[in-house]
Coordinates of C-alpha atoms and ligand atoms in Angstrom, one line a residue:
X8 CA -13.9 139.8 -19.0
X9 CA -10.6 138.1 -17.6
X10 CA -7.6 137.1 -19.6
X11 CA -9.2 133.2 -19.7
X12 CA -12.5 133.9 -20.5
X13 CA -11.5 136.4 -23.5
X14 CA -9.0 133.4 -25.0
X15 CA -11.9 130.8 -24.4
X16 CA -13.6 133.2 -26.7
X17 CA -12.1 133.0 -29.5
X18 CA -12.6 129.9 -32.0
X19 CA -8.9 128.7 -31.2
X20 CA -6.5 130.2 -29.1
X21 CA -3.6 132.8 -30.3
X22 CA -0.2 131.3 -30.1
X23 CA 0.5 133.5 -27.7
X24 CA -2.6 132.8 -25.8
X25 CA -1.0 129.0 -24.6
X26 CA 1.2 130.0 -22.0
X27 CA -1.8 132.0 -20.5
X28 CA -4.0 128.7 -20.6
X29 CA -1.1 126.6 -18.9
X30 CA -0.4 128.5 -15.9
X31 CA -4.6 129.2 -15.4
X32 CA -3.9 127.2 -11.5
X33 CA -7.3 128.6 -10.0
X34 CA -9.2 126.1 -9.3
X35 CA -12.6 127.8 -10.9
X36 CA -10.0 128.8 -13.9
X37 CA -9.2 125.5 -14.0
X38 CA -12.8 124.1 -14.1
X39 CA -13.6 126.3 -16.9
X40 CA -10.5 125.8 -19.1
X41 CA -11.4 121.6 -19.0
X42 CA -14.7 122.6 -19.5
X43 CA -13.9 124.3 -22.6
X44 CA -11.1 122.0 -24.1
X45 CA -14.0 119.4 -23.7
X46 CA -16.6 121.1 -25.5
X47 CA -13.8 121.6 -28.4
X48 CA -13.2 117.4 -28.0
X49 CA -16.8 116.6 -28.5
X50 CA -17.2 118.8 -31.4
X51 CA -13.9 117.7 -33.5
X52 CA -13.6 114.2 -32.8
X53 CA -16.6 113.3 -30.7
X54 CA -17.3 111.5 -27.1
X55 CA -15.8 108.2 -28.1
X56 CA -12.7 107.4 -26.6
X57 CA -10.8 104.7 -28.6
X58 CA -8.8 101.5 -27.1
X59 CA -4.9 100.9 -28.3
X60 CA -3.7 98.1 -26.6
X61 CA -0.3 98.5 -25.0
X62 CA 2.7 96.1 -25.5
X63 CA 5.4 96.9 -23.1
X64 CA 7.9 94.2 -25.6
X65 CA 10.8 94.2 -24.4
X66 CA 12.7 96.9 -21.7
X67 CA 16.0 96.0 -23.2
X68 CA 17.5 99.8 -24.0
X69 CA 20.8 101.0 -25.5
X70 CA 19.9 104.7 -24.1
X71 CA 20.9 106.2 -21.3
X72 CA 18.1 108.5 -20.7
X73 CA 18.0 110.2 -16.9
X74 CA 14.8 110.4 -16.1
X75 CA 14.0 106.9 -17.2
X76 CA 13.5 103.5 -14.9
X77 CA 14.8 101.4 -17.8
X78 CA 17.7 103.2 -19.1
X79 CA 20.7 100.8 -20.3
X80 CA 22.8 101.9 -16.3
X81 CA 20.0 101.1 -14.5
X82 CA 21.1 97.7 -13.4
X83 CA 18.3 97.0 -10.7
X84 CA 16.3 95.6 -13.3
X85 CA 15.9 92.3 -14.5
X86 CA 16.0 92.5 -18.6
X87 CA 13.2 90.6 -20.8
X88 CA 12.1 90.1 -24.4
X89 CA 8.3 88.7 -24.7
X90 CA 8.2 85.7 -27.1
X91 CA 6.7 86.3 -30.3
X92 CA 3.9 83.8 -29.7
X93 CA 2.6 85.6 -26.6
X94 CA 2.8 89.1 -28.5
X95 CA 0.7 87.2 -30.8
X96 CA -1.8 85.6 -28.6
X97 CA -2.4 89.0 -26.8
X98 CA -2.6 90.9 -30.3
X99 CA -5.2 88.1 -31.0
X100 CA -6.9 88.5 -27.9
X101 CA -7.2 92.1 -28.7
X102 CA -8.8 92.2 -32.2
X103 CA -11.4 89.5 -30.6
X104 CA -12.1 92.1 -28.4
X105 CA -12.6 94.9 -30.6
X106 CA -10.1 96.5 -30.0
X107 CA -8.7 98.8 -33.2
X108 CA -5.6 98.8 -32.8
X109 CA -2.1 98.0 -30.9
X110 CA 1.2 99.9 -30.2
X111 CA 4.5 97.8 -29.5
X112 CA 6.5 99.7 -27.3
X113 CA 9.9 99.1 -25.8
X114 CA 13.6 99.9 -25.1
X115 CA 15.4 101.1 -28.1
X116 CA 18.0 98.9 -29.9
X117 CA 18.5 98.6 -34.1
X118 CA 20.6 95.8 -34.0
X119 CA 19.2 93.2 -37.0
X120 CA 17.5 90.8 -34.4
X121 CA 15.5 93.6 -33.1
X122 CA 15.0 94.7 -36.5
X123 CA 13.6 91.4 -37.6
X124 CA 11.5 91.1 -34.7
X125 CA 9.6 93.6 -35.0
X126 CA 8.6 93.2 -38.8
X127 CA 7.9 89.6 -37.8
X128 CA 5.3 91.1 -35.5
X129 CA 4.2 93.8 -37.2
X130 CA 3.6 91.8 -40.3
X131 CA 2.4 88.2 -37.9
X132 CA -0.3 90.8 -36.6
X133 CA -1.7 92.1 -39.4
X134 CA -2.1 88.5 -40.9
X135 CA -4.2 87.5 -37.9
X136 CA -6.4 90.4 -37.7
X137 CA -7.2 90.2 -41.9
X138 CA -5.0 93.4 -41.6
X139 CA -8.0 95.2 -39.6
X140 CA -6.0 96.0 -36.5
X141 CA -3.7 98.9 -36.6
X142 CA -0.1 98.6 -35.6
X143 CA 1.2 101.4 -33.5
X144 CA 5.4 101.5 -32.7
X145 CA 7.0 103.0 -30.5
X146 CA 10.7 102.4 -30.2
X147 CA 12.8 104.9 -30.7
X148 CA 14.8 106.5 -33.3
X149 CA 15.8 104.5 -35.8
X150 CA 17.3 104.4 -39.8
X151 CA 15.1 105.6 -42.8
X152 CA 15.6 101.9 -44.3
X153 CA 14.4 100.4 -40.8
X154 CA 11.2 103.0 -40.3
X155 CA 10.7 102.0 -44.5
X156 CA 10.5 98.5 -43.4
X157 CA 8.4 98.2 -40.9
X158 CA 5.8 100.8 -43.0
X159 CA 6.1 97.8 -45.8
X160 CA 5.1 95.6 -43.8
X161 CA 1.9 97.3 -42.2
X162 CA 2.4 99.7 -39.3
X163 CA 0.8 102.7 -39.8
X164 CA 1.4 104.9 -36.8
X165 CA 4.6 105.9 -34.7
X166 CA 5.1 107.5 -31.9
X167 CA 8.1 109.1 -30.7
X168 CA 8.0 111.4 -28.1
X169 CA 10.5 114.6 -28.6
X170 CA 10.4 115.0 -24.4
X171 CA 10.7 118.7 -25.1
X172 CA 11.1 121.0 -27.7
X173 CA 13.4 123.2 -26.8
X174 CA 17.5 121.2 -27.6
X175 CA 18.9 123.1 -24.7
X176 CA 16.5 121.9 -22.0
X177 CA 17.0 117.8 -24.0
X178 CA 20.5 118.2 -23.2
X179 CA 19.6 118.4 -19.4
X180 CA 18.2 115.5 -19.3
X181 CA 19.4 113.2 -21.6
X182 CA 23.6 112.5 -21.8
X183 CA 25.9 114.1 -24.2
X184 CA 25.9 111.0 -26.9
X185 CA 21.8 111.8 -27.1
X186 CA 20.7 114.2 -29.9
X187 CA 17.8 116.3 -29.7
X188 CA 17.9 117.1 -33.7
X189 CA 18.8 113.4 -34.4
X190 CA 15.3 112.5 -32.6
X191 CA 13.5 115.8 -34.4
X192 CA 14.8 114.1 -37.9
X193 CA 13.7 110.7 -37.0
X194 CA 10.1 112.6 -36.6
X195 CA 10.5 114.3 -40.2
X196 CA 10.8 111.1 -41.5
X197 CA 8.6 109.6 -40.2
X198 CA 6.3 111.8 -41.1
X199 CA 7.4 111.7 -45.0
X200 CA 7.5 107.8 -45.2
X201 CA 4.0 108.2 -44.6
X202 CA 2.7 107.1 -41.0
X203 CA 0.7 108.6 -38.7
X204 CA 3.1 110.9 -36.9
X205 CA 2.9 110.4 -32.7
X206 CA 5.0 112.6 -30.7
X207 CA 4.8 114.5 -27.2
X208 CA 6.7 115.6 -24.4
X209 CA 7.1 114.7 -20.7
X210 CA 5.2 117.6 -18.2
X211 CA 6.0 118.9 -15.0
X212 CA 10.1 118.1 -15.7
X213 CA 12.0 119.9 -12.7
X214 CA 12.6 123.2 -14.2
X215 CA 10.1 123.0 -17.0
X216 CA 8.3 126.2 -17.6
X217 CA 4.6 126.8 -18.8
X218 CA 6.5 128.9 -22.0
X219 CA 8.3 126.2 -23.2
X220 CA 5.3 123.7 -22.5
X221 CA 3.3 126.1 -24.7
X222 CA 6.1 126.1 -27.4
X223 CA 5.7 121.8 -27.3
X224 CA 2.1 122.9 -28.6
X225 CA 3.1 125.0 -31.5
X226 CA 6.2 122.2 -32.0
X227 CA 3.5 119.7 -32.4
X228 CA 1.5 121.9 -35.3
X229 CA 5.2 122.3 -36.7
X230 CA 6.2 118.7 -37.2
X231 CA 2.6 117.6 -38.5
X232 CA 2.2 115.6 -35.4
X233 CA -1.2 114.1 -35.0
X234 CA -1.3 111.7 -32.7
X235 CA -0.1 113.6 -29.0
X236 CA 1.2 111.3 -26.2
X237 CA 2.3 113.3 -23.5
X238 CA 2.1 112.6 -20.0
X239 CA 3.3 113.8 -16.3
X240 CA 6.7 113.4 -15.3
X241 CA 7.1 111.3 -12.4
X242 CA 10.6 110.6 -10.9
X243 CA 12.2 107.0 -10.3
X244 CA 14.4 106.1 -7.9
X245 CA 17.1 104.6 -9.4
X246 CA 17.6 107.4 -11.9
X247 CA 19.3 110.5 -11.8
X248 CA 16.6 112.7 -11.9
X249 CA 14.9 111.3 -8.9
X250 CA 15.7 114.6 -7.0
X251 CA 12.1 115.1 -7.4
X252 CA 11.1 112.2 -5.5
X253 CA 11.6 114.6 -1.8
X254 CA 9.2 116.8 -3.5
X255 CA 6.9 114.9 -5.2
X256 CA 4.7 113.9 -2.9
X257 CA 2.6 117.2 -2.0
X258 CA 4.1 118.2 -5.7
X259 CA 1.7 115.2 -7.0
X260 CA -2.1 117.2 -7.2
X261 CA 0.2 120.4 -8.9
X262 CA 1.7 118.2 -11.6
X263 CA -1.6 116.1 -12.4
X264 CA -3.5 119.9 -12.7
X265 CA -0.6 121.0 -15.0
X266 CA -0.7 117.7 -16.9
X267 CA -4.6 118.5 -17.3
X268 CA -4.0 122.3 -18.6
X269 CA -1.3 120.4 -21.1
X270 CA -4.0 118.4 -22.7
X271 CA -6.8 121.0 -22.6
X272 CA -4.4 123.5 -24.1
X273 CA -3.4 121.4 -26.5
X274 CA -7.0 120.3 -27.7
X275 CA -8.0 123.6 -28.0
X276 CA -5.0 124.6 -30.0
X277 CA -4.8 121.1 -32.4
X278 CA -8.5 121.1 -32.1
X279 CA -8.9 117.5 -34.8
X280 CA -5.9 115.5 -33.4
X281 CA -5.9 112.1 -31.1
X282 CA -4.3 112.9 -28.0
X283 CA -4.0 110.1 -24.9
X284 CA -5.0 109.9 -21.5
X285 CA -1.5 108.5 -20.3
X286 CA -0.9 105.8 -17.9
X287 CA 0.9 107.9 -15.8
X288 CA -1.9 110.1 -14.9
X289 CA -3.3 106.9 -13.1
X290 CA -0.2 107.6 -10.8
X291 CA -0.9 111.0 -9.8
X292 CA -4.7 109.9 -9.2
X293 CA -6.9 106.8 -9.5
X294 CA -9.0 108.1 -12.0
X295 CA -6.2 110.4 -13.8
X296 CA -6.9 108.9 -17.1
X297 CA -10.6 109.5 -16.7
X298 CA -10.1 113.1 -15.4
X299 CA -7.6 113.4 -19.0
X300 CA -10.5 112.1 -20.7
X301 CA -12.5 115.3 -19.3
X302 CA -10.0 117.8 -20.1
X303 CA -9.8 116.7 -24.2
X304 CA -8.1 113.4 -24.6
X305 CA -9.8 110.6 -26.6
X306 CA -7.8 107.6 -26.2
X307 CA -6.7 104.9 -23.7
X308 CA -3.9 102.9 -23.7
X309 CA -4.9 99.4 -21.8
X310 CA -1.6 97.3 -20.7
X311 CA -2.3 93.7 -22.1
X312 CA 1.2 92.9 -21.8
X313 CA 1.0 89.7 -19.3
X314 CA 1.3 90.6 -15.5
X315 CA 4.7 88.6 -14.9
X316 CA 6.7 91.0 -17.1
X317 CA 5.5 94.3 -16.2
X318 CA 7.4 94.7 -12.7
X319 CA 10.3 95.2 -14.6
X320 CA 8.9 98.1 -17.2
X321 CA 9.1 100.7 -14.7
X322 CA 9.4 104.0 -16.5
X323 CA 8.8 106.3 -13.3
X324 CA 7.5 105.1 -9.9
X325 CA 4.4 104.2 -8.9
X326 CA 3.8 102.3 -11.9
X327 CA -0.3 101.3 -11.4
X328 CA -2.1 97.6 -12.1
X329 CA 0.9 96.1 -11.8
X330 CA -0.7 92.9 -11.2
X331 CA -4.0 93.4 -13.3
X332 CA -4.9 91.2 -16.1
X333 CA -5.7 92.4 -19.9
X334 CA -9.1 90.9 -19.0
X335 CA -9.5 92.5 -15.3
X336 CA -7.9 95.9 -17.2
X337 CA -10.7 95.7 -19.6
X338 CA -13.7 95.5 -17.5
X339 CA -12.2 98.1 -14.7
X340 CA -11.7 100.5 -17.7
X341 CA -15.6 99.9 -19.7
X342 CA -17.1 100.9 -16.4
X343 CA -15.1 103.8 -15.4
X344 CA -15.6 105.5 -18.9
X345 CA -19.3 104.7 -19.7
X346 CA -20.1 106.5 -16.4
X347 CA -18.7 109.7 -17.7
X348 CA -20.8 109.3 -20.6
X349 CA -18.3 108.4 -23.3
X350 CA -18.8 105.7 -25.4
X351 CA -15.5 103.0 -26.6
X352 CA -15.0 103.0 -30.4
X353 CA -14.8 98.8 -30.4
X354 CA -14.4 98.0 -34.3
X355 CA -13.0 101.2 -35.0
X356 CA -9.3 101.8 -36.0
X357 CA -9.9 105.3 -34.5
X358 CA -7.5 107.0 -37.0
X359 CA -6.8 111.1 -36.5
X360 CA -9.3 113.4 -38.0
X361 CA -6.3 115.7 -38.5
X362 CA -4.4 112.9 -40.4
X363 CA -7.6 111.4 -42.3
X364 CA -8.2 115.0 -43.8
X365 CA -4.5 115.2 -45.3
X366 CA -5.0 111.5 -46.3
X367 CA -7.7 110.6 -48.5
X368 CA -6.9 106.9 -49.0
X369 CA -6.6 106.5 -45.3
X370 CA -10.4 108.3 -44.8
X371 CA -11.9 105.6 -47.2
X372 CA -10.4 102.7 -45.5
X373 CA -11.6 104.4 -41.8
X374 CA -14.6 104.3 -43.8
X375 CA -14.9 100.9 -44.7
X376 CA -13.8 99.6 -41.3
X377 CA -16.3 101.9 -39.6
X378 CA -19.4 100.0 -41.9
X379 CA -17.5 96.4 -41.6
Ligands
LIG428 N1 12.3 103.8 -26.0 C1 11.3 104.4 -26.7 C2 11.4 105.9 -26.7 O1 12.1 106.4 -25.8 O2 10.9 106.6 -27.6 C3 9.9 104.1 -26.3 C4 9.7 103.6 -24.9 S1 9.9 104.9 -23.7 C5 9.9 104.0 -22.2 C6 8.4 105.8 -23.7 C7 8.3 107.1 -23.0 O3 8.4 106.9 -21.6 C8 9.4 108.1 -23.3 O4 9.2 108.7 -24.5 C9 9.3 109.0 -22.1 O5 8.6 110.2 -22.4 C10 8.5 108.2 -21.1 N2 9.1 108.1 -19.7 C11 10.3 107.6 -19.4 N3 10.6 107.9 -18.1 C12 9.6 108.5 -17.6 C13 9.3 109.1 -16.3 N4 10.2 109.0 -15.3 N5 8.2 109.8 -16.1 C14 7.3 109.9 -17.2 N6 7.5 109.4 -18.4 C15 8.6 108.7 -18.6
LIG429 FE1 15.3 103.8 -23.4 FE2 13.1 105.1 -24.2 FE3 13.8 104.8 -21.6 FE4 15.1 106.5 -23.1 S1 13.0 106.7 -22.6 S2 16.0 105.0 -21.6 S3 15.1 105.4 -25.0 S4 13.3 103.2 -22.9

């Protein structure tokens, strides 16, 4: 029996096993590690892949990060903030739609505007959805008293990506003034406050290796994440990591295939967690969400934020459906996953499994939601 068929063997891989998983390249490896980290997905959390709609809000950004096409020196791009009212019409839109739940991502600033914009939403959406549609946030580290605010005022989940877990590799790519631990406390509070802890790390990094990719996995079990968004690294040009971007063209089918392995690992290690099918895989290939879909994730982030604004929330190049309506986005995306034979959890919040067995109360009011 090889290496990769005696780990697929066993009812959850070994810590040490996930560094084995994430450099299995052979194609027919390959096949059967997807394979497997499916069969895992169906069992734990089923073939229903739920819908958060995305908000890119705003790509005003204090950081400085270097891999990142909206970081505070990039000064190609044309800053915005989306009114509240059209936040709120496209929230609207989505609980209409069935979808269970929204994230509000953007640029990271704590001044007391931002502050009070964002529990204006947060509590604005919850009022129009009969407080049925879940509010995801994303944006950035912040104070206990701000992360305590928004929570009062109804969003349950955050995610905050860690990039990596290993502080010497951060410091690569982030400048001095960024902390690694500063950003690994912000996820322990989180986490104690009481939300849905989202975290994850960027793959394929120049100079990333499958070990400390594998030690992201056990980071995740660590911190009590259980909500993984993690996606490919794809260079931008006006940053200072675009080195890459020489490479990257016949680098492209490696780092979607790594990205693949990353998800399938990580479903077979996590086993009952939610893990998306980022955006960014749609880069690499036109159906790279789908194909994350097959190798264990089960949820999709559709862009509603409107068309006109989404030019200029270029994370990495290559950015896709640039021009694509929440509407279009919608329909493109039904078909593509009802042919793999998935089904979309519309009317369902779609919390973890992982964080609904820690959290009675939250089970009963899946519950509820599920029979409503
Ligand atoms: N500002 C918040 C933060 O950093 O947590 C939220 C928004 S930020 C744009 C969301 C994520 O985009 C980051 O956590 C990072 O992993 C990802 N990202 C940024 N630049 C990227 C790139 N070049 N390739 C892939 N992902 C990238
Ligand atoms: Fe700002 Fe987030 Fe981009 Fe870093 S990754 S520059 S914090 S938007």
């Amino acid at each position: 029996m090889s290496r990769l068929d005696a780990i697929l063997a066993k009812p959850r891989p070994d810590p040490g096993d996930l560094a084995a998983l994430l450099g299995a390249q052979a194609p027919e490896e390959q096949t059967r590690l997807l394979a497997a980290a499916y069969a895992v997905k169906v069992r734990e959390v089923g073939s229903v892949v739920y819908f958060r709609g995305l908000f890119e809000l705003s790509n005003r950004c204090n950081k400085d990060c270097l891999y990142c096409g909206i970081r505070r020196s990039n000064q190609k791009v044309e800053r915005y903030t989306v009114p509240v009212d059209e936040i709120l019409g496209g929230a609207r839109w989505a609980w209409e739609q069935g979808y269970g739940s929204v994230v509000l991502q953007s640029g990271e600033r704590s001044d007391p505007a931002f502050i009070d914009l964002i529990t204006e939403l947060v509590t604005k959406i919850r009022g129009l959805s009969n407080d049925q549609l879940a509010i995801t946030l994303s944006v950035g580290e912040q104070s206990e008293a701000t992360y305590r605010t928004w929570f009062e005022a109804g969003a349950e989940r955050y995610l905050l990506r860690i990039e990596t877990s290993d502080p010497d590799f951060y410091r690569r790519i982030h400048p001095a003034d960024h902390s690694w631990e500063r950003r690994r406390d912000c996820l322990r509070l989180l986490h104690s406050i009481g939300y849905q802890l989202g975290s994850g790390v960027m793959i394929g990094l120049p100079g990333q290796s499958v070990e400390q990719l594998a030690r992201d996995i056990l980071f995740f079990e660590q911190e009590k994440v259980v909500m993984i968004g993690m996606g490919p690294f794809i260079p931008h040009a006006h940053t200072p990591l675009r080195d890459g971007i020489r490479n990257f063209v016949w680098k492209r089918h490696a780092q979607l295939a790594l990205a693949l392995r990353m998800i399938a690992a990580t479903r077979l290690y996590l086993q009952d967690v939610n893990i998306a099918a980022a955006t960014a895989l749609q880069t690499l290939a036109p159906d790279g969400r789908e194909q994350g879909l097959m190798a264990g994730a089960n949820v999709i982030m559709p862009n509603l934020t409107d068309p006109k604004y989404r030019s200029a929330y270029q994370l990495y190049d290559g950015k896709p459906c640039l021009d694509e309506s929440a509407t279009q986005c919608r329909g493109c995306l039904e078909t593509r996953i009802t042919s793999l034979g998935e089904t979309i959890g519309f009317g369902q919040r779609g919390d973890s499994r992982r964080f609904l067995g820690r959290n009675v109360a939250a089970a009963t009011k899946e519950a509820i939601c599920r029979k409503g």
